[in-house]
Amino acid sequence: MGLTIGRARKGTSAADGGSRIPFNAINENLLNKIIDWVTSYAGAHPEESKLKFKSTMTWSTSLKIEDFSGGAFEQRGDDMVSTETIGKENTPCIRLHKDSDGLYKMSVQTVAALVQVLNIARDRRLDETRACLEANPDPTAVIAGDRFSSVKGEDLSTYRYMQEIMKEGDSEEDTEQKRITLKLVMHIQKQDVDLLQSYAEAISGTSRPTPVTVEGDVALIKEFCGEDEDVHVLEDISFTTDHKFQNHCRSPPWRQILGDIAYIEVKPHDEDPFFITASTTGYFVNKGWVKEKCDLDYEPAGEVNSNLVELLKTKSAKFAELIVRQSWDDLSNIKNKKQKSLKSKPQTVNGRRK
């Protein structure tokens, strides 16, 4: 699944260093598909699901000790561990560890254990899956070793591993373990290809922000801005600079490389002013203006949203209340009327009609 996760995180460097999976409709659908596959896999392939991971799969979790109950778990100090163990060292298949800062880390050793954690998480499964994949962006490498790291182009790791299995000299137990590992890797790789194809189809069906669409979005919303908070959706919305480069971006070139298009200052009626970054991945609130630097802090202060209006709804209750009374058709009609009005006005030179 490493290729698909990498694709989901691609382009987020402008937002948050590329370490997170942006929470949008496409990625939510992707995470749900991964959850469905993992939970169904354990039942269909019990042998592979109990294979011990090459490395422990660990992530920061929202689960607490009180979420674990029954005879399947026991408390050891500040940790909660499963009574089921694996390997010669009898390692607990699941360990919930409390750090010195009071935060919890989840560690699992098998696919079956991962399914068990997801079942415990219940309505938090989506958040847990997201956190797990952000901490383990290449699950195949964690599960089967670095030799199976997801790579683009031709990958001969599976073929070479098959050759190793066919070689004589290994014990029957080692050969069997390699066979199970190979089956699990091949299943994951197939699922990765299926997910990547589905993700690509979903992406192709959506429109990402461009300099032109960003200009249009801001201009349309600006038509409904003004001082009357009972009528106008915002007090004002504007770009932080009037300067445009030849590619129509307003962000400096070194930020354009990271995907940034422009920066937008928003003045709601009911909240303090804030700044939004428009990037090729979507819109997100940044950390705002820093007086000492006379520049923006480009780091994100929220999630990426593919739609400027939807993002503004989350930041201003007044905007959310008033914008629903409008429609994009209304906005477009106002813009068209304004453009026709400008065209109908007599053009003058030095105060005289042409």
CSV table of C-alpha atoms in Angstrom, one decimal:
chain,number,residue,atom,x,y,z
A,1,MET,CA,0.0,0.0,0.0
A,2,GLY,CA,3.1,2.2,0.1
A,3,LEU,CA,2.6,3.5,-3.4
A,4,THR,CA,-1.0,4.6,-2.8
A,5,ILE,CA,-0.2,6.2,0.6
A,6,GLY,CA,2.7,8.0,-1.0
A,7,ARG,CA,0.4,9.3,-3.7
A,8,ALA,CA,-2.2,10.4,-1.1
A,9,ARG,CA,0.6,12.4,0.7
A,10,LYS,CA,2.1,13.7,-2.5
A,11,GLY,CA,2.0,17.5,-2.8
A,12,THR,CA,1.4,18.1,0.9
A,13,SER,CA,4.9,19.5,1.4
A,14,ALA,CA,3.5,23.0,1.0
A,15,ALA,CA,1.0,22.3,3.7
A,16,ASP,CA,2.8,20.3,6.4
A,17,GLY,CA,6.0,18.8,5.2
A,18,GLY,CA,4.3,15.9,3.5
A,19,SER,CA,4.1,13.9,6.7
A,20,ARG,CA,0.3,13.7,6.9
A,21,ILE,CA,-2.5,12.3,4.8
A,22,PRO,CA,-4.8,15.3,4.0
A,23,PHE,CA,-8.3,14.6,5.2
A,24,ASN,CA,-10.6,15.1,2.2
A,25,ALA,CA,-13.3,13.0,0.6
A,26,ILE,CA,-11.0,11.1,-1.7
A,27,ASN,CA,-8.6,10.2,1.1
A,28,GLU,CA,-11.5,9.3,3.5
A,29,ASN,CA,-12.7,6.9,0.8
A,30,LEU,CA,-9.2,5.5,0.5
A,31,LEU,CA,-8.9,4.9,4.2
A,32,ASN,CA,-12.2,3.2,4.4
A,33,LYS,CA,-11.2,0.8,1.6
A,34,ILE,CA,-8.0,0.0,3.4
A,35,ILE,CA,-10.0,-0.7,6.6
A,36,ASP,CA,-12.4,-3.0,4.7
A,37,TRP,CA,-9.6,-4.9,3.1
A,38,VAL,CA,-7.6,-5.4,6.3
A,39,THR,CA,-10.6,-6.5,8.4
A,40,SER,CA,-11.8,-9.0,5.7
A,41,TYR,CA,-8.3,-10.3,5.0
A,42,ALA,CA,-7.9,-11.7,8.5
A,43,GLY,CA,-10.9,-14.0,8.1
A,44,ALA,CA,-10.0,-15.0,4.5
A,45,HIS,CA,-6.3,-15.7,5.2
A,46,PRO,CA,-5.8,-16.7,8.9
A,47,GLU,CA,-2.4,-18.2,8.3
A,48,GLU,CA,-0.9,-15.0,6.8
A,49,SER,CA,-2.7,-12.8,9.3
A,50,LYS,CA,-0.8,-14.4,12.2
A,51,LEU,CA,2.6,-13.9,10.6
A,52,LYS,CA,4.9,-11.9,12.9
A,53,PHE,CA,5.9,-8.5,11.3
A,54,LYS,CA,9.5,-7.9,10.5
A,55,SER,CA,9.3,-4.7,12.5
A,56,THR,CA,6.8,-3.6,15.1
A,57,MET,CA,4.1,-1.4,13.6
A,58,THR,CA,3.8,1.6,16.0
A,59,TRP,CA,1.8,4.8,16.0
A,60,SER,CA,0.4,7.5,18.3
A,61,THR,CA,-3.1,6.5,19.3
A,62,SER,CA,-6.3,8.0,20.7
A,63,LEU,CA,-7.1,4.8,22.5
A,64,LYS,CA,-6.7,4.5,26.3
A,65,ILE,CA,-6.3,1.7,28.8
A,66,GLU,CA,-10.0,1.9,29.6
A,67,ASP,CA,-10.8,1.0,26.0
A,68,PHE,CA,-9.4,-2.5,26.6
A,69,SER,CA,-11.2,-5.0,28.6
A,70,GLY,CA,-11.8,-8.7,29.0
A,71,GLY,CA,-9.5,-11.7,29.4
A,72,ALA,CA,-7.6,-10.9,26.1
A,73,PHE,CA,-5.7,-8.1,27.8
A,74,GLU,CA,-3.8,-7.5,31.0
A,75,GLN,CA,-2.3,-4.4,32.5
A,76,ARG,CA,1.5,-4.2,33.2
A,77,GLY,CA,2.3,-0.9,34.9
A,78,ASP,CA,1.2,1.9,32.6
A,79,ASP,CA,0.9,-0.5,29.7
A,80,MET,CA,-1.9,-2.7,28.5
A,81,VAL,CA,-0.8,-5.8,26.6
A,82,SER,CA,-2.6,-8.7,24.9
A,83,THR,CA,-2.3,-12.1,26.6
A,84,GLU,CA,-1.7,-13.6,23.1
A,85,THR,CA,2.0,-13.5,22.3
A,86,ILE,CA,4.1,-14.4,19.3
A,87,GLY,CA,7.6,-15.5,18.5
A,88,LYS,CA,10.3,-17.1,20.6
A,89,GLU,CA,10.5,-14.1,22.9
A,90,ASN,CA,6.7,-14.3,23.6
A,91,THR,CA,6.1,-10.7,22.4
A,92,PRO,CA,2.6,-9.5,23.1
A,93,CYS,CA,0.7,-9.1,19.8
A,94,ILE,CA,-0.7,-5.8,21.0
A,95,ARG,CA,0.9,-3.3,23.3
A,96,LEU,CA,-0.6,0.0,24.4
A,97,HIS,CA,2.3,2.0,25.9
A,98,LYS,CA,2.0,5.3,27.9
A,99,ASP,CA,4.9,7.7,27.2
A,100,SER,CA,6.4,9.9,29.9
A,101,ASP,CA,4.4,12.8,28.4
A,102,GLY,CA,1.2,11.0,29.1
A,103,LEU,CA,0.5,10.2,25.4
A,104,TYR,CA,-0.2,6.6,24.2
A,105,LYS,CA,1.5,4.6,21.5
A,106,MET,CA,0.0,1.5,19.9
A,107,SER,CA,2.2,-1.4,18.8
A,108,VAL,CA,1.0,-4.4,16.9
A,109,GLN,CA,2.9,-7.5,15.6
A,110,THR,CA,0.4,-9.1,13.1
A,111,VAL,CA,-2.4,-8.3,10.7
A,112,ALA,CA,-4.8,-10.1,13.1
A,113,ALA,CA,-3.7,-7.9,15.9
A,114,LEU,CA,-4.2,-4.8,13.7
A,115,VAL,CA,-7.8,-6.0,13.0
A,116,GLN,CA,-8.4,-6.5,16.7
A,117,VAL,CA,-7.3,-2.9,17.4
A,118,LEU,CA,-9.5,-1.5,14.7
A,119,ASN,CA,-12.5,-3.4,16.2
A,120,ILE,CA,-11.7,-1.9,19.6
A,121,ALA,CA,-11.4,1.6,18.0
A,122,ARG,CA,-15.0,1.3,16.6
A,123,ASP,CA,-16.1,4.8,15.4
A,124,ARG,CA,-12.4,5.9,15.7
A,125,ARG,CA,-11.2,3.4,13.2
A,126,LEU,CA,-10.7,6.0,10.5
A,127,ASP,CA,-8.5,8.2,12.8
A,128,GLU,CA,-6.5,5.2,13.9
A,129,THR,CA,-5.9,4.0,10.4
A,130,ARG,CA,-4.8,7.4,9.3
A,131,ALA,CA,-2.4,7.7,12.3
A,132,CYS,CA,-1.0,4.3,11.6
A,133,LEU,CA,-0.4,4.9,7.9
A,134,GLU,CA,1.2,8.3,8.6
A,135,ALA,CA,3.6,6.7,11.0
A,136,ASN,CA,4.1,3.7,8.7
A,137,PRO,CA,3.9,5.1,5.2
A,138,ASP,CA,5.3,1.9,3.7
A,139,PRO,CA,3.4,-1.0,5.5
A,140,THR,CA,4.9,-3.7,3.3
A,141,ALA,CA,8.4,-2.8,4.5
A,142,VAL,CA,7.3,-2.9,8.1
A,143,ILE,CA,5.5,-6.2,7.6
A,144,ALA,CA,8.0,-8.1,5.5
A,145,GLY,CA,11.3,-6.1,5.6
A,146,ASP,CA,13.0,-3.3,3.7
A,147,ARG,CA,13.6,-5.6,0.8
A,148,PHE,CA,9.9,-5.2,0.0
A,149,SER,CA,9.9,-1.4,0.2
A,150,SER,CA,7.4,0.0,-2.3
A,151,VAL,CA,9.3,1.3,-5.4
A,152,LYS,CA,8.2,2.8,-8.7
A,153,GLY,CA,9.0,0.9,-11.9
A,154,GLU,CA,10.2,-2.6,-12.1
A,155,ASP,CA,10.4,-4.4,-8.8
A,156,LEU,CA,12.2,-7.8,-8.6
A,157,SER,CA,12.2,-8.2,-4.9
A,158,THR,CA,9.3,-10.8,-5.0
A,159,TYR,CA,11.0,-12.7,-7.8
A,160,ARG,CA,14.3,-12.9,-5.9
A,161,TYR,CA,12.5,-14.0,-2.8
A,162,MET,CA,10.8,-16.8,-4.7
A,163,GLN,CA,14.3,-17.9,-5.9
A,164,GLU,CA,15.4,-18.0,-2.2
A,165,ILE,CA,12.4,-20.2,-1.3
A,166,MET,CA,13.3,-22.7,-4.1
A,167,LYS,CA,16.9,-23.0,-2.9
A,168,GLU,CA,17.7,-26.1,-0.9
A,169,GLY,CA,19.3,-25.9,2.5
A,170,ASP,CA,16.7,-24.1,4.6
A,171,SER,CA,14.8,-25.9,7.3
A,172,GLU,CA,11.2,-26.9,6.6
A,173,GLU,CA,10.0,-24.3,9.1
A,174,ASP,CA,12.0,-21.5,7.5
A,175,THR,CA,10.8,-22.4,4.1
A,176,GLU,CA,7.2,-22.4,5.3
A,177,GLN,CA,7.7,-19.0,6.9
A,178,LYS,CA,9.1,-17.6,3.7
A,179,ARG,CA,6.2,-19.1,1.7
A,180,ILE,CA,3.6,-17.4,4.1
A,181,THR,CA,5.5,-14.1,3.9
A,182,LEU,CA,5.5,-14.2,0.1
A,183,LYS,CA,1.8,-14.9,-0.1
A,184,LEU,CA,1.1,-11.9,2.3
A,185,VAL,CA,3.4,-9.6,0.3
A,186,MET,CA,1.8,-10.6,-3.0
A,187,HIS,CA,-1.7,-10.0,-1.5
A,188,ILE,CA,-0.7,-6.5,-0.3
A,189,GLN,CA,1.0,-5.6,-3.5
A,190,LYS,CA,-2.1,-6.6,-5.5
A,191,GLN,CA,-4.3,-4.5,-3.2
A,192,ASP,CA,-1.9,-1.6,-3.5
A,193,VAL,CA,-2.3,-1.7,-7.3
A,194,ASP,CA,-6.1,-1.9,-7.0
A,195,LEU,CA,-6.1,1.0,-4.6
A,196,LEU,CA,-3.8,3.1,-6.7
A,197,GLN,CA,-6.0,2.6,-9.7
A,198,SER,CA,-9.1,3.6,-7.8
A,199,TYR,CA,-7.3,6.6,-6.3
A,200,ALA,CA,-6.1,7.8,-9.7
A,201,GLU,CA,-9.7,7.5,-11.1
A,202,ALA,CA,-11.0,9.5,-8.1
A,203,ILE,CA,-8.4,12.2,-8.6
A,204,SER,CA,-9.1,12.5,-12.3
A,205,GLY,CA,-12.7,13.1,-11.5
A,206,THR,CA,-12.0,16.1,-9.4
A,207,SER,CA,-10.6,19.5,-10.2
A,208,ARG,CA,-7.6,20.8,-8.2
A,209,PRO,CA,-7.1,24.5,-7.7
A,210,THR,CA,-5.2,26.4,-10.4
A,211,PRO,CA,-4.2,30.1,-10.5
A,212,VAL,CA,-7.2,30.8,-12.7
A,213,THR,CA,-9.8,28.9,-10.5
A,214,VAL,CA,-8.3,30.5,-7.3
A,215,GLU,CA,-8.7,34.0,-8.8
A,216,GLY,CA,-12.3,33.1,-9.8
A,217,ASP,CA,-13.2,31.7,-6.3
A,218,VAL,CA,-11.9,34.8,-4.5
A,219,ALA,CA,-13.5,37.2,-7.0
A,220,LEU,CA,-16.9,35.5,-6.7
A,221,ILE,CA,-16.9,35.4,-2.9
A,222,LYS,CA,-15.8,39.0,-2.8
A,223,GLU,CA,-19.0,40.0,-4.6
A,224,PHE,CA,-20.9,39.2,-1.3
A,225,CYS,CA,-18.5,40.9,1.1
A,226,GLY,CA,-19.3,44.1,2.9
A,227,GLU,CA,-19.9,45.8,6.3
A,228,ASP,CA,-23.5,44.6,6.8
A,229,GLU,CA,-23.1,41.4,8.8
A,230,ASP,CA,-26.7,40.5,8.4
A,231,VAL,CA,-26.3,40.4,4.6
A,232,HIS,CA,-22.7,40.1,3.6
A,233,VAL,CA,-21.0,36.7,4.1
A,234,LEU,CA,-17.6,38.3,5.0
A,235,GLU,CA,-16.4,41.8,5.8
A,236,ASP,CA,-13.7,41.3,3.1
A,237,ILE,CA,-11.6,38.7,1.3
A,238,SER,CA,-8.5,39.6,-0.7
A,239,PHE,CA,-5.1,38.4,-1.8
A,240,THR,CA,-2.1,39.5,0.2
A,241,THR,CA,-0.4,40.9,-2.8
A,242,ASP,CA,-1.4,42.5,-6.1
A,243,HIS,CA,1.7,41.1,-7.9
A,244,LYS,CA,1.2,38.2,-10.3
A,245,PHE,CA,4.0,36.2,-11.9
A,246,GLN,CA,3.8,35.2,-15.6
A,247,ASN,CA,2.2,31.9,-14.6
A,248,HIS,CA,-0.5,33.9,-12.8
A,249,CYS,CA,0.6,32.7,-9.3
A,250,ARG,CA,0.9,35.3,-6.5
A,251,SER,CA,3.1,33.2,-4.2
A,252,PRO,CA,6.9,33.7,-4.4
A,253,PRO,CA,8.8,31.2,-6.7
A,254,TRP,CA,10.3,29.3,-3.9
A,255,ARG,CA,6.8,28.6,-2.5
A,256,GLN,CA,5.4,27.8,-6.0
A,257,ILE,CA,7.9,24.9,-6.1
A,258,LEU,CA,6.1,23.5,-3.1
A,259,GLY,CA,2.7,23.9,-4.8
A,260,ASP,CA,1.5,27.2,-3.3
A,261,ILE,CA,-0.5,29.4,-5.7
A,262,ALA,CA,-1.5,32.5,-3.6
A,263,TYR,CA,-2.3,33.7,-0.1
A,264,ILE,CA,-5.7,35.0,0.9
A,265,GLU,CA,-6.6,37.3,3.8
A,266,VAL,CA,-10.1,36.7,5.2
A,267,LYS,CA,-11.9,39.1,7.5
A,268,PRO,CA,-15.1,37.5,8.9
A,269,HIS,CA,-17.8,39.3,10.8
A,270,ASP,CA,-17.7,36.9,13.8
A,271,GLU,CA,-14.0,35.9,14.0
A,272,ASP,CA,-10.5,37.4,13.9
A,273,PRO,CA,-8.9,37.8,10.5
A,274,PHE,CA,-6.9,34.9,9.2
A,275,PHE,CA,-4.9,33.8,6.2
A,276,ILE,CA,-5.5,31.0,3.8
A,277,THR,CA,-3.0,29.3,1.5
A,278,ALA,CA,-4.3,28.3,-2.0
A,279,SER,CA,-2.2,25.5,-3.3
A,280,THR,CA,-2.3,22.8,-6.0
A,281,THR,CA,-3.6,20.4,-3.3
A,282,GLY,CA,-6.4,22.6,-2.0
A,283,TYR,CA,-7.0,25.4,0.5
A,284,PHE,CA,-5.8,25.4,4.1
A,285,VAL,CA,-5.5,28.0,6.9
A,286,ASN,CA,-1.9,28.9,7.6
A,287,LYS,CA,-0.4,30.3,10.8
A,288,GLY,CA,-0.8,33.9,9.7
A,289,TRP,CA,1.2,37.1,9.6
A,290,VAL,CA,4.4,37.3,11.7
A,291,LYS,CA,5.2,41.0,12.4
A,292,GLU,CA,8.9,40.3,13.3
A,293,LYS,CA,9.5,38.7,9.9
A,294,CYS,CA,7.1,40.9,7.9
A,295,ASP,CA,6.0,37.7,6.3
A,296,LEU,CA,3.5,34.8,6.6
A,297,ASP,CA,4.1,31.7,8.6
A,298,TYR,CA,3.4,29.2,5.9
A,299,GLU,CA,2.9,26.3,8.2
A,300,PRO,CA,-0.7,25.0,8.3
A,301,ALA,CA,-3.1,25.6,11.1
A,302,GLY,CA,-5.8,23.2,9.8
A,303,GLU,CA,-6.7,20.5,7.3
A,304,VAL,CA,-6.6,20.8,3.5
A,305,ASN,CA,-9.9,21.4,1.8
A,306,SER,CA,-10.5,21.1,-1.9
A,307,ASN,CA,-13.2,23.9,-1.8
A,308,LEU,CA,-12.7,27.4,-0.6
A,309,VAL,CA,-16.3,27.9,0.4
A,310,GLU,CA,-16.3,24.7,2.5
A,311,LEU,CA,-13.2,25.8,4.3
A,312,LEU,CA,-14.7,29.2,5.1
A,313,LYS,CA,-17.8,27.5,6.5
A,314,THR,CA,-15.6,25.7,9.1
A,315,LYS,CA,-14.0,29.0,10.1
A,316,SER,CA,-17.0,31.3,10.3
A,317,ALA,CA,-20.4,30.4,11.6
A,318,LYS,CA,-21.8,33.7,10.1
A,319,PHE,CA,-20.3,32.8,6.7
A,320,ALA,CA,-21.8,29.3,6.9
A,321,GLU,CA,-25.2,30.8,7.8
A,322,LEU,CA,-25.3,33.4,5.1
A,323,ILE,CA,-23.7,31.5,2.2
A,324,VAL,CA,-26.4,28.8,2.2
A,325,ARG,CA,-28.8,31.6,1.2
A,326,GLN,CA,-26.7,32.1,-1.9
A,327,SER,CA,-25.6,29.8,-4.7
A,328,TRP,CA,-22.7,29.7,-7.1
A,329,ASP,CA,-25.3,30.5,-9.9
A,330,ASP,CA,-26.2,33.7,-8.0
A,331,LEU,CA,-22.5,34.6,-7.7
A,332,SER,CA,-21.9,33.9,-11.4
A,333,ASN,CA,-24.9,36.0,-12.4
A,334,ILE,CA,-23.7,38.9,-10.3
A,335,LYS,CA,-20.3,38.7,-11.9
A,336,ASN,CA,-21.7,38.5,-15.4
A,337,LYS,CA,-24.0,41.5,-14.7
A,338,LYS,CA,-21.0,43.4,-13.4
A,339,GLN,CA,-18.9,42.6,-16.5
A,340,LYS,CA,-21.8,43.6,-18.8
A,341,SER,CA,-22.3,46.8,-16.9
A,342,LEU,CA,-18.6,47.7,-17.3
A,343,LYS,CA,-18.7,46.9,-21.0
A,344,SER,CA,-21.8,49.1,-21.5
A,345,LYS,CA,-20.2,52.1,-19.8
A,346,PRO,CA,-18.8,54.6,-22.4
A,347,GLN,CA,-15.1,54.5,-22.5
A,348,THR,CA,-13.4,57.8,-22.0
A,349,VAL,CA,-10.0,59.3,-22.7
A,350,ASN,CA,-8.9,62.3,-20.7
A,351,GLY,CA,-12.5,62.6,-19.4
A,352,ARG,CA,-14.1,62.6,-22.9
A,353,ARG,CA,-16.1,59.8,-24.5
A,354,LYS,CA,-14.3,57.9,-27.2
